[in-house]
Coordinates of C-alpha atoms and ligand atoms in Angstrom, one line a residue:
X56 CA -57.4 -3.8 -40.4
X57 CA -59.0 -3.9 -37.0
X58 CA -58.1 -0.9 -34.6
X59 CA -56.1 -3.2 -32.4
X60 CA -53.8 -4.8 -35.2
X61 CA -53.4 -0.5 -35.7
X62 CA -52.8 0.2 -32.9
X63 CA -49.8 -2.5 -33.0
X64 CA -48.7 -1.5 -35.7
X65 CA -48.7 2.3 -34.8
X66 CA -47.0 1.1 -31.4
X67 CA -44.2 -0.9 -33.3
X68 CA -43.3 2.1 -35.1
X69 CA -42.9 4.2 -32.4
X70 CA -40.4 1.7 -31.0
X71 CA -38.8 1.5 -34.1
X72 CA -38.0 4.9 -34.4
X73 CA -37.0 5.3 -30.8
X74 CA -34.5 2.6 -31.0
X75 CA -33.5 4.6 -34.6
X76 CA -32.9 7.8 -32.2
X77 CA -30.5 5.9 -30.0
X78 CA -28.2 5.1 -32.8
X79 CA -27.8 8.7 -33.7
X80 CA -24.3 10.1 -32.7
X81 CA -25.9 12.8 -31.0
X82 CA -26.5 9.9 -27.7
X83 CA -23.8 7.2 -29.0
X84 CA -21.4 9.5 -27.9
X85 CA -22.5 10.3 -24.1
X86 CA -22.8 6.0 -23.1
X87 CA -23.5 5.6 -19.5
X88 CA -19.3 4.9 -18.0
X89 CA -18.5 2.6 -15.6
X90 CA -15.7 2.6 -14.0
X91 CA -14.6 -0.1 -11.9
X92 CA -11.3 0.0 -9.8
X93 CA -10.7 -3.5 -8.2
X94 CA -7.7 -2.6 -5.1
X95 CA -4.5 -4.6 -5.3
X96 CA -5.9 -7.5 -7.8
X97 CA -2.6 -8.1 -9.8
X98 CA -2.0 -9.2 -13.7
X99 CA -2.4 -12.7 -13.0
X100 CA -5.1 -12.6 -10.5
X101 CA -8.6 -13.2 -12.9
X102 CA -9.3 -16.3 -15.0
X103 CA -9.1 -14.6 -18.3
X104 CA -5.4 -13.2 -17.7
X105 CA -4.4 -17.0 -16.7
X106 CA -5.0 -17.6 -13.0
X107 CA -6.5 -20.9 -12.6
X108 CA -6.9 -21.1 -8.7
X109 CA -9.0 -18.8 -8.9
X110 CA -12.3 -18.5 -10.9
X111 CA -13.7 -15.3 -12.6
X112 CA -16.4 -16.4 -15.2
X113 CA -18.3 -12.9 -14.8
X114 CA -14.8 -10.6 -15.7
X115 CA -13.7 -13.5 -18.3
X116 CA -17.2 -13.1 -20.1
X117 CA -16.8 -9.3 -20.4
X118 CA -13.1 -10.0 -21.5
X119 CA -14.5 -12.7 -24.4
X120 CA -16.8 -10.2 -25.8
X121 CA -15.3 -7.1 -24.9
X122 CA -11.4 -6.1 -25.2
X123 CA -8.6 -7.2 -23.0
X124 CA -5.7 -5.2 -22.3
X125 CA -2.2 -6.9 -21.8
X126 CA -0.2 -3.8 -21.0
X127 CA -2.5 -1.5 -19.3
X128 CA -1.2 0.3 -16.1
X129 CA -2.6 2.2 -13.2
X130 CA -0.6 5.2 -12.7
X131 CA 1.4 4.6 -9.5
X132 CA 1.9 1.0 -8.0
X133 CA 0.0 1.9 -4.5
X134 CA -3.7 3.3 -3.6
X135 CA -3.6 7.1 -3.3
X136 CA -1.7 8.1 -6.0
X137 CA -3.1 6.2 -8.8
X138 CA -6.7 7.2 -7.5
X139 CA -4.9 11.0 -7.9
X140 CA -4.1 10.5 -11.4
X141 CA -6.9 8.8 -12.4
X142 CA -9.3 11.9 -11.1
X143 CA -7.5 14.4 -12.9
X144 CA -4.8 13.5 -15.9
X145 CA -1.8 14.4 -13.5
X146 CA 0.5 12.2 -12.8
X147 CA 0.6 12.1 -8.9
X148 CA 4.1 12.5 -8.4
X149 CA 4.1 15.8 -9.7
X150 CA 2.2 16.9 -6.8
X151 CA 3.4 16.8 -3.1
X152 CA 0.8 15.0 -0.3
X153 CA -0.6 12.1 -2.9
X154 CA 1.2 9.2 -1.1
X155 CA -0.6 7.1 0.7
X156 CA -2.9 9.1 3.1
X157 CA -4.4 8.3 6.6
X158 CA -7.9 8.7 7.1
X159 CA -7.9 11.9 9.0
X160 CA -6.3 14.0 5.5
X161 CA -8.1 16.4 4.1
X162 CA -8.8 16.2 0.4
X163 CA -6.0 16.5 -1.9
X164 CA -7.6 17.2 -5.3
X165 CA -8.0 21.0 -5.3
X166 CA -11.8 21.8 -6.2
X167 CA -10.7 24.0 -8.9
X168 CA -9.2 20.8 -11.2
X169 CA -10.8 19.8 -14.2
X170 CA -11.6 15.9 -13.4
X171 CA -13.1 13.3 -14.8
X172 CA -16.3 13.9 -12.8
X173 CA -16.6 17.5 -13.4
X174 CA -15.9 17.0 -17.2
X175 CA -18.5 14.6 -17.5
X176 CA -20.7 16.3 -15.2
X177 CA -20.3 19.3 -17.4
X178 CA -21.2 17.3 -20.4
X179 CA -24.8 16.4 -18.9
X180 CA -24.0 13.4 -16.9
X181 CA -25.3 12.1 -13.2
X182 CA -21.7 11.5 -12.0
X183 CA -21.6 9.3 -8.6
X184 CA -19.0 7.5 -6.8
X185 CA -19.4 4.3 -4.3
X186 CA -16.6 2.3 -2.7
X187 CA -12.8 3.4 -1.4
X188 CA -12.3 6.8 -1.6
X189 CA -8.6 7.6 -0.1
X190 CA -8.0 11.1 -1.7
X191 CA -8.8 12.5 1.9
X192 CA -11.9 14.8 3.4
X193 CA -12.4 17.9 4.0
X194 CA -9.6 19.5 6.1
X195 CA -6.9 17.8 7.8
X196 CA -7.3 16.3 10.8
X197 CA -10.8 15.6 9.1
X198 CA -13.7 16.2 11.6
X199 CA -15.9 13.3 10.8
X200 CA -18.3 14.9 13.4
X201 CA -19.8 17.2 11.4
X202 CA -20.9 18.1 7.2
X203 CA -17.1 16.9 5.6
X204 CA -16.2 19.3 3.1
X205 CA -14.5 19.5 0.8
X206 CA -14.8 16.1 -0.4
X207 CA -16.2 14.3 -3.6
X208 CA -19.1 16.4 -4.2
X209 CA -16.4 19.2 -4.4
X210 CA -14.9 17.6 -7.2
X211 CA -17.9 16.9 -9.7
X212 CA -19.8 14.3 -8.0
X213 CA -23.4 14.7 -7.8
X214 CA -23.4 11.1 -5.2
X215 CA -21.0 10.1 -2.9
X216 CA -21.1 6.5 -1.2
X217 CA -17.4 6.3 1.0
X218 CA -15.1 4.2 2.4
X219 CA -13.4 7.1 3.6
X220 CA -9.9 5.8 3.3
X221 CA -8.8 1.7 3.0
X222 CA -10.7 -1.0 5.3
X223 CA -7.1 -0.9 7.6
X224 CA -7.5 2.1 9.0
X225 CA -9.9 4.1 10.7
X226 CA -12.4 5.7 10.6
X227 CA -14.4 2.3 10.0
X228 CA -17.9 4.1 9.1
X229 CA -19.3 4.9 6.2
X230 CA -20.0 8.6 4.8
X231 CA -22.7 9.2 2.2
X232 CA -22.4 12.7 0.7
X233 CA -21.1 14.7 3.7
X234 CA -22.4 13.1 6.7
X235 CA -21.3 9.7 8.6
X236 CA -24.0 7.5 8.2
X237 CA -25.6 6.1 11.5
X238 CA -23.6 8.2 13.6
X239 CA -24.8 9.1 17.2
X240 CA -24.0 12.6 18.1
X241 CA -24.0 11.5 21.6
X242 CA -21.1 9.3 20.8
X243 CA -18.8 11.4 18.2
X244 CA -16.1 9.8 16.9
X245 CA -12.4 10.3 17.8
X246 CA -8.8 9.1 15.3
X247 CA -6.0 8.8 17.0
X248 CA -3.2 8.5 13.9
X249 CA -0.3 9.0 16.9
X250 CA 0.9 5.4 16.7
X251 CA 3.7 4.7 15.1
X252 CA 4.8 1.6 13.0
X253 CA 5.6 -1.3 14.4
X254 CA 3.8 -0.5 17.6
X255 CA 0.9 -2.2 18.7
X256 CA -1.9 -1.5 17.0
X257 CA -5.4 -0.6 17.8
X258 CA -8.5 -2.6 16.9
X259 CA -11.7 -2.3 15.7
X260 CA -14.6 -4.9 15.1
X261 CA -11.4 -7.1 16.4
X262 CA -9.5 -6.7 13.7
X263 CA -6.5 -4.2 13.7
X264 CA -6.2 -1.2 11.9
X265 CA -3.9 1.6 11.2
X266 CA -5.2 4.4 13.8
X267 CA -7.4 4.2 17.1
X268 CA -11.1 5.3 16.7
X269 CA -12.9 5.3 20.2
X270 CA -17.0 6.7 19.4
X271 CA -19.1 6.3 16.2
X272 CA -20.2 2.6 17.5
X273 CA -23.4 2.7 16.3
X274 CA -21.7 3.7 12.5
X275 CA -19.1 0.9 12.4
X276 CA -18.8 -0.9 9.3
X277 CA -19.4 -4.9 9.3
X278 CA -16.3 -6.1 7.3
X279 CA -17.5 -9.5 6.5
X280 CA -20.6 -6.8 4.5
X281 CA -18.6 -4.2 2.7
X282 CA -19.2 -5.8 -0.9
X283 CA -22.2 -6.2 -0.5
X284 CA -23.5 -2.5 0.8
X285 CA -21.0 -1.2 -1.9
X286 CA -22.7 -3.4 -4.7
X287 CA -25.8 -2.5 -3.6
X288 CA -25.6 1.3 -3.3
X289 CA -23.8 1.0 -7.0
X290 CA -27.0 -0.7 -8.8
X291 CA -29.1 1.7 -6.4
X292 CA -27.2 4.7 -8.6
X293 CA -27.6 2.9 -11.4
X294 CA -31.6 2.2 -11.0
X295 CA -31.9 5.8 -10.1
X296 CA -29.8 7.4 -12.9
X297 CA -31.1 4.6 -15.7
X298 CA -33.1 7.4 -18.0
X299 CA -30.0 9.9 -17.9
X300 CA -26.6 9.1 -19.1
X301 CA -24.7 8.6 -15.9
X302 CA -21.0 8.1 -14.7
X303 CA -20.3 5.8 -11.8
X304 CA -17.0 5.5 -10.6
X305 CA -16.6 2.3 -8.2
X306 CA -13.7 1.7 -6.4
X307 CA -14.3 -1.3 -4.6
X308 CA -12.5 -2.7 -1.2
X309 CA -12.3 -6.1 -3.0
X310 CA -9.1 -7.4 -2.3
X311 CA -7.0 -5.3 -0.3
X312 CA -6.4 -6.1 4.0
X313 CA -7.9 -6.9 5.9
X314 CA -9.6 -10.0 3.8
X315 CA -12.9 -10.7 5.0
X316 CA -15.2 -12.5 2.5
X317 CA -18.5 -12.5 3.3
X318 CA -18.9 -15.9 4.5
X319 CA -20.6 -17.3 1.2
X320 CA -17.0 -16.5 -0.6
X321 CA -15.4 -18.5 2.7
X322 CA -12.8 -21.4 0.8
X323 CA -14.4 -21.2 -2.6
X324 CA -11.0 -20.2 -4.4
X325 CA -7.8 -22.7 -4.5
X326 CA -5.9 -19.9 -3.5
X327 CA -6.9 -18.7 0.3
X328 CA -8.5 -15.9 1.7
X329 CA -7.1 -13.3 -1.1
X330 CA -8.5 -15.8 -3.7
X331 CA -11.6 -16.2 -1.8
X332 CA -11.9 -12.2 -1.6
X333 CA -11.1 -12.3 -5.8
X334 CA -14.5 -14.0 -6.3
X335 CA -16.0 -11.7 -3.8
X336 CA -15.0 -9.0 -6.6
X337 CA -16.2 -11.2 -9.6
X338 CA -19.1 -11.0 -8.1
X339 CA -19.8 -7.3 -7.6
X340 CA -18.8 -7.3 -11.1
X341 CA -21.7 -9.9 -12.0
X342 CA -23.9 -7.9 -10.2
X343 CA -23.4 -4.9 -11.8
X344 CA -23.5 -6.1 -15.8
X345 CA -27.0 -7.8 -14.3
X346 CA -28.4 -4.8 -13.4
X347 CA -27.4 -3.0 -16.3
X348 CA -28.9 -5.7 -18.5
X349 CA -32.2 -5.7 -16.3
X350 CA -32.2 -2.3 -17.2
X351 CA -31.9 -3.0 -20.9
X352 CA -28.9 -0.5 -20.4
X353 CA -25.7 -3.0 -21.4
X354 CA -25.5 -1.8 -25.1
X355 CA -25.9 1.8 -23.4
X356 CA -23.1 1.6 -21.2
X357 CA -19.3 1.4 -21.9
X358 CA -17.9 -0.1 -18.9
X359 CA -14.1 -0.6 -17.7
X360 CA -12.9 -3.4 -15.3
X361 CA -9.5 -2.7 -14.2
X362 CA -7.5 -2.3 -11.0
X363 CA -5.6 0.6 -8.7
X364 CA -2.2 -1.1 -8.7
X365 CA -0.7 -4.9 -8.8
X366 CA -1.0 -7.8 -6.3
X367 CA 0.9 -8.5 -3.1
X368 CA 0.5 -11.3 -0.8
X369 CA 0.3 -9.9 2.0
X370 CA 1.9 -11.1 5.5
X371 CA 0.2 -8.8 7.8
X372 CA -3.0 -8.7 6.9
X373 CA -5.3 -8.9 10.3
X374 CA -6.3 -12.5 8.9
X375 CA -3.2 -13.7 9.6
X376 CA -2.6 -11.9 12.3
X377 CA -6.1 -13.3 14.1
X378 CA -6.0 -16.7 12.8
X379 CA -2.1 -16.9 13.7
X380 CA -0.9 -18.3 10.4
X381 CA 0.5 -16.8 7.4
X382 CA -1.8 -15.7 4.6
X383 CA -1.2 -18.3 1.7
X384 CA -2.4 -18.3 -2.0
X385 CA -1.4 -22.2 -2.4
X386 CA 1.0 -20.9 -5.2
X387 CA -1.2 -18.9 -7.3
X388 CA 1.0 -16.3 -9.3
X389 CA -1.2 -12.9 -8.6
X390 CA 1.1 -10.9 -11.1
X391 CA 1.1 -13.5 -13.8
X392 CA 4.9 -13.5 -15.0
X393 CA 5.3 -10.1 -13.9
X394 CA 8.3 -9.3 -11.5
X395 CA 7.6 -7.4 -8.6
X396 CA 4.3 -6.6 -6.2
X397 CA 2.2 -3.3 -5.3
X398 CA 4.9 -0.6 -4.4
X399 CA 7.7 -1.8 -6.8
X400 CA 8.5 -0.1 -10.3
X401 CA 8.8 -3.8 -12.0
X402 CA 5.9 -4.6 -14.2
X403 CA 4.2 -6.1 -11.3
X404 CA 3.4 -2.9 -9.7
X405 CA 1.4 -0.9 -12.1
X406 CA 0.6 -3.5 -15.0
X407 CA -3.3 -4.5 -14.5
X408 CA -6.1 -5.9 -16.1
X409 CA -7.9 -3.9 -17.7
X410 CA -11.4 -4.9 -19.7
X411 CA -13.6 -2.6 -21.1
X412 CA -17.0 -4.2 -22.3
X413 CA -19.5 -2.2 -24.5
X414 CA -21.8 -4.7 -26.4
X415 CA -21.7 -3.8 -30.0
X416 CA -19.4 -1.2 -29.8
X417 CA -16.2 -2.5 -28.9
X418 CA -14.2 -4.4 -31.1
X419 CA -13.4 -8.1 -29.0
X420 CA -10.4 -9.3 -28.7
X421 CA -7.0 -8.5 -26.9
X422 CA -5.6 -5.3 -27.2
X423 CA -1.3 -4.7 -26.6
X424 CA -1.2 -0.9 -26.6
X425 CA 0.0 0.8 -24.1
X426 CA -2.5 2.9 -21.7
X427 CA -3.0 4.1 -18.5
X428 CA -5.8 5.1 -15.9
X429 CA -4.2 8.7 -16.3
X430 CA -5.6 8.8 -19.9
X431 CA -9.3 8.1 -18.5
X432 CA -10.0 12.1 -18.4
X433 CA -9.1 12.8 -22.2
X434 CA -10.4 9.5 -23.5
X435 CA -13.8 9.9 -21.8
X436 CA -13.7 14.0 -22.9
X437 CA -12.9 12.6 -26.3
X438 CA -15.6 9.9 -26.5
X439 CA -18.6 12.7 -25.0
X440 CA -17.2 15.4 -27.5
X441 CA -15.8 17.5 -24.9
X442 CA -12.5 20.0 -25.2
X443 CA -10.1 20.1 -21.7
X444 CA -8.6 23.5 -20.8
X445 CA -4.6 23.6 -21.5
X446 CA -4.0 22.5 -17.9
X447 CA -6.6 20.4 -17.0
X448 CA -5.3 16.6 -17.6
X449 CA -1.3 17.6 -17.8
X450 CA -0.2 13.5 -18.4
X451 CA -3.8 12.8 -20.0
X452 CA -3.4 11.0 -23.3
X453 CA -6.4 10.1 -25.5
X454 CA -6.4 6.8 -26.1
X455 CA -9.9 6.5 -27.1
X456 CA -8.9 4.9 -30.2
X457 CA -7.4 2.0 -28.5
X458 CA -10.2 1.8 -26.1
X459 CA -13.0 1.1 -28.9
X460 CA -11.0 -0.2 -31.2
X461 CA -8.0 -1.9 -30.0
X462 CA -5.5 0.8 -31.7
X463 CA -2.2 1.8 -30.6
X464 CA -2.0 3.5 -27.7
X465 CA 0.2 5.9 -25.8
X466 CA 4.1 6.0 -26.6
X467 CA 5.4 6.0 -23.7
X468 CA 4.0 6.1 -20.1
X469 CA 6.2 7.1 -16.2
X470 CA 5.5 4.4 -14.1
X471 CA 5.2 5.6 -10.3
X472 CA 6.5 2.1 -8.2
X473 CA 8.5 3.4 -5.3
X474 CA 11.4 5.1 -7.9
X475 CA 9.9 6.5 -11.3
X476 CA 10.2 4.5 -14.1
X477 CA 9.9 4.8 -17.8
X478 CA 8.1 2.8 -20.8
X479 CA 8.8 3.7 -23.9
X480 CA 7.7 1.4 -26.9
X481 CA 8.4 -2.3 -25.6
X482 CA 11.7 -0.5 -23.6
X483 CA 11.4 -0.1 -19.8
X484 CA 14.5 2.0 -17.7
X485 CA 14.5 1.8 -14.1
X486 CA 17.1 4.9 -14.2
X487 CA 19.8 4.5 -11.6
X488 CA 19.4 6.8 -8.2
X489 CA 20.6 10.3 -8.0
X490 CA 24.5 10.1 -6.6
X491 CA 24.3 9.4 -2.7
X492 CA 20.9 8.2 -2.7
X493 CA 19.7 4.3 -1.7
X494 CA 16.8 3.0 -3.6
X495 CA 14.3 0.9 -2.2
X496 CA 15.6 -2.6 -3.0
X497 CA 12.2 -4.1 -4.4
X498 CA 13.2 -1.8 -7.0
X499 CA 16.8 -3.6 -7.6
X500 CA 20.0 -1.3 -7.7
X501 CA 21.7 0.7 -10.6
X502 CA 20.7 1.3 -13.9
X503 CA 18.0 -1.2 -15.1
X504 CA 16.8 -1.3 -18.7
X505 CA 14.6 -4.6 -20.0
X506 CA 13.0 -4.9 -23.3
X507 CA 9.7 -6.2 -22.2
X508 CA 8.7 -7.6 -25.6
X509 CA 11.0 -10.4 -24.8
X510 CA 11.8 -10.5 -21.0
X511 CA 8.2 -9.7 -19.5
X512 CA 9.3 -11.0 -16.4
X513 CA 12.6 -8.1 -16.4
X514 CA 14.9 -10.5 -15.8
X515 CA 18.0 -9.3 -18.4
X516 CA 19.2 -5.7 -18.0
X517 CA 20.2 -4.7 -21.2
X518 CA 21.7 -1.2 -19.8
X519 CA 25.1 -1.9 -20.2
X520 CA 24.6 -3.0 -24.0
X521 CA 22.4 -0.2 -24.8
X522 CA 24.4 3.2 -23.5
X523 CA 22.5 5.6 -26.2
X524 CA 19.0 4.5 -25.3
X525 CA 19.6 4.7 -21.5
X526 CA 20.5 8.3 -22.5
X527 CA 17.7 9.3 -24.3
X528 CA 14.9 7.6 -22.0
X529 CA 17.0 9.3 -19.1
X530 CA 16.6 12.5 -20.8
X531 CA 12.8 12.2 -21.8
X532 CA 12.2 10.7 -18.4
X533 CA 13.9 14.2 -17.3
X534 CA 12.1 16.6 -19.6
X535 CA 8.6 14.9 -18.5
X536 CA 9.0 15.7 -14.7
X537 CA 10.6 19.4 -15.9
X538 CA 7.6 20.4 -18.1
X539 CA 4.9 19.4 -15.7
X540 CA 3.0 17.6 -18.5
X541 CA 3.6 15.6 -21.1
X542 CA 0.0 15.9 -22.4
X543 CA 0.6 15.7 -26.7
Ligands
CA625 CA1 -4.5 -0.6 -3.9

């Protein structure tokens, strides 16, 4: 044996037994997590849950090879609140000042919190977040002028990459950590959150927004490049974390108003602009599972595809508005056979995709239990062998086993549209409004009850023929927002 064909061999073993130490539990159990939280892409809005004018091949191959849910639900049907829930097991509604905020609120997850950050963090991971925040900086009116704090890194993040609050309102910069990147201190930015609805609004890189900013020119945002500076700073945290096990939490702009593909996106979807701004996100998605790949990290990494709330077609978005026509999706059905959009407390408002791909150990296939991004805190605790506190993660339900494995899930779940709803088992009530109060009317009127393992769409209310179960799901639904949890 020569000293070369040793040394070979001597090297061959040492790889051998490395790749033995990375199947031990001891590292299985703390995979690098990726979270990523697609805004307002609805049920029927990717290839693989049955659009067809629009193409996803990068989310359909993680869906093929990884699991795809088919009842999975963000926790409220708009931004804030399911953003809320998702960072810390409580359902948002239990806690006042979690609607939708503007961008000069101050942070609304209190520092002290356990959250899924500062779990993870705890448990030895690089925790970072890039995209959308909107859960508010600092104090309110936020001072984007000088160090914002509190803010993410307050909460368990060790890397903060913002969109402070949604791409349709101001401020339009971005803020990295605590500072506003490119910003001039000669020219210091000023929010002006005094107009009211349905007055003019103000613009900004000629596109309207919600709020005036005057200042911060040199920090402005180029809307037709946030996907790409949000990819890119998300594979930069990725390259930088790749020997550590890391948590990256990326809440992409990708699809909510205003629409701007980047220009290579421009009419490659059969369904407008939104469906144009739908590949944009398949994309970031691509990106990402490339990099983790280049990084030999896939079989590392369990990563979750899934969105904040369901789809609307929007008629204001500032495309329309600019272009003078009417945002059009060609007929594409963006929440599949759901009923109801974003906002309501039909299926269509919080019932999402939801993929989670982890090469070799996730079990492929589609998956009909019951979850929520609400369970994300004592799923991930559970999968990294961590204990919560009794009141960290109130509404936090384990559901590890259905995320791995495709088991059952939850048994029943509140569904935050613009009334509370509840699921229990394939049974959904819309309960009626307290005496003297007007619902919202995307939420319908009276007491609504649909069996969703026949009627999807909630087109028969079975209230009237069903008295006793209206009367218990009206008293759990009851009990749950008396306790304040409903943690097992
Ligand atoms: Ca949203």
């Amino acid at each position: 044996m020569t000293n070369r064909t040793l040394s070979v061999i001597v090297s061959a073993l040492a790889l051998a037994s490395l790749a033995g130490a990375a199947d031990k539990p001891a590292t299985a159990g703390r995979p690098n997590i990726v979270f990523i939280l697609a805004d307002d892409i609805g049920y029927g809005d990717l290839g693989c849950y049955g659009a067809t004018k629009i193409q996803t091949p990068r989310c359909d191959k993680l869906a093929k090879e990884g699991l795809r849910f088919t009842d999975a639900h963000s926790p409220a049907a708009v931004c804030t609140p399911t953003r809320y829930a998702f960072m810390t097991g409580q359902y948002a509604w239990r806690k006042k000042g979690t609607g939708i905020l503007p961008g000069i609120a101050g942070l609304i997850v209190d520092p002290s919190r356990t959250t899924v950050p500062s779990m993870l963090k705890r448990a030895g991971y690089a925790t970072g977040v890039v995209g959308k925040w909107h859960l508010g900086l600092g104090t309110t009116p936020t001072d984007y002028n000088i160090e914002i704090k509190p803010g993410p890194l307050e909460v368990g993040f060790d890397y903060a990459w913002l969109l402070p609050a949604t791409g349709d309102r101001v401020p339009c910069v971005w803020v990295e950590d605590r500072r506003v990147v490119n910003l001039d201190p000669a020219d210091p930015i000023k929010l002006d959150y005094s107009v009211k609805r349905g007055e003019p609004r103000s613009f900004v890189n000629g596109i309207p927004r919600i709020g005036g900013q005057t200042g911060g020119k040199a920090a402005l945002w180029k809307d037709d490049e946030i996907a790409d500076v949000i990819t890119a700073k998300a594979i930069a945290f990725i390259e930088k974390n790749k020997d550590k096990p890391f948590f990256l939490y990326l809440p992409t702009h990708d699809i909510h108003v205003p629409r701007v593909p980047n220009a290579r996106f421009r009419g490659t979807s059969q369904a407008g602009v939104r469906g144009d701004t739908v590949h944009s996100f398949d994309w970031t998605v691509g990106q990402v599972v490339d990099a983790l790949d280049r990084l030999k990290l896939t079989e590392r990494t369990l990563l979750i595809v899934t969105s904040d709330n369901g789809g609307v077609l929007d008629t204001n978005g500032p495309d329309s508005k600019n272009s003078g026509t009417v945002e059009t999706n060609n007929g594409h059905a963006h929440n599949g056979p759901l009923r109801g959009n974003k906002g309501s407390a039909y299926e269509g408002g919080t019932r999402v995709p939801f993929i989670v791909s982890w090469p070799g150990r996730v079990k492929p296939g589609a998956c009909d239990a019951l979850i929520c991004h609400v369970d994300m805190l004592a799923s991930l605790a559970a999968l990294t062998g961590q204990t919560l506190d009794a009141d960290a993660g109130p509404d936090s339900f384990d559901v590890l086993p259905a995320l791995l494995e495709g088991k059952a899930g939850r048994d029943h779940l509140v569904e935050q549209g613009n009334v509370l709803a509840l699921r229990q088992g394939p049974w959904k009530l819309i309960p009626a409004p307290p005496a003297g109060k007007k619902r919202p009317a995307r939420s319908g009127s009276g007491t609504q009850l649909y069996n969703l393992g026949d009627d999807i769409g909630e087109t028969r209310n079975l209230a009237d023929q069903n008295e006793q179960r209206v009367k218990e799901m009206t008293a759990l639904l009851q009990r749950i927002q008396q306790q304040g949890k409903s943690r097992p």
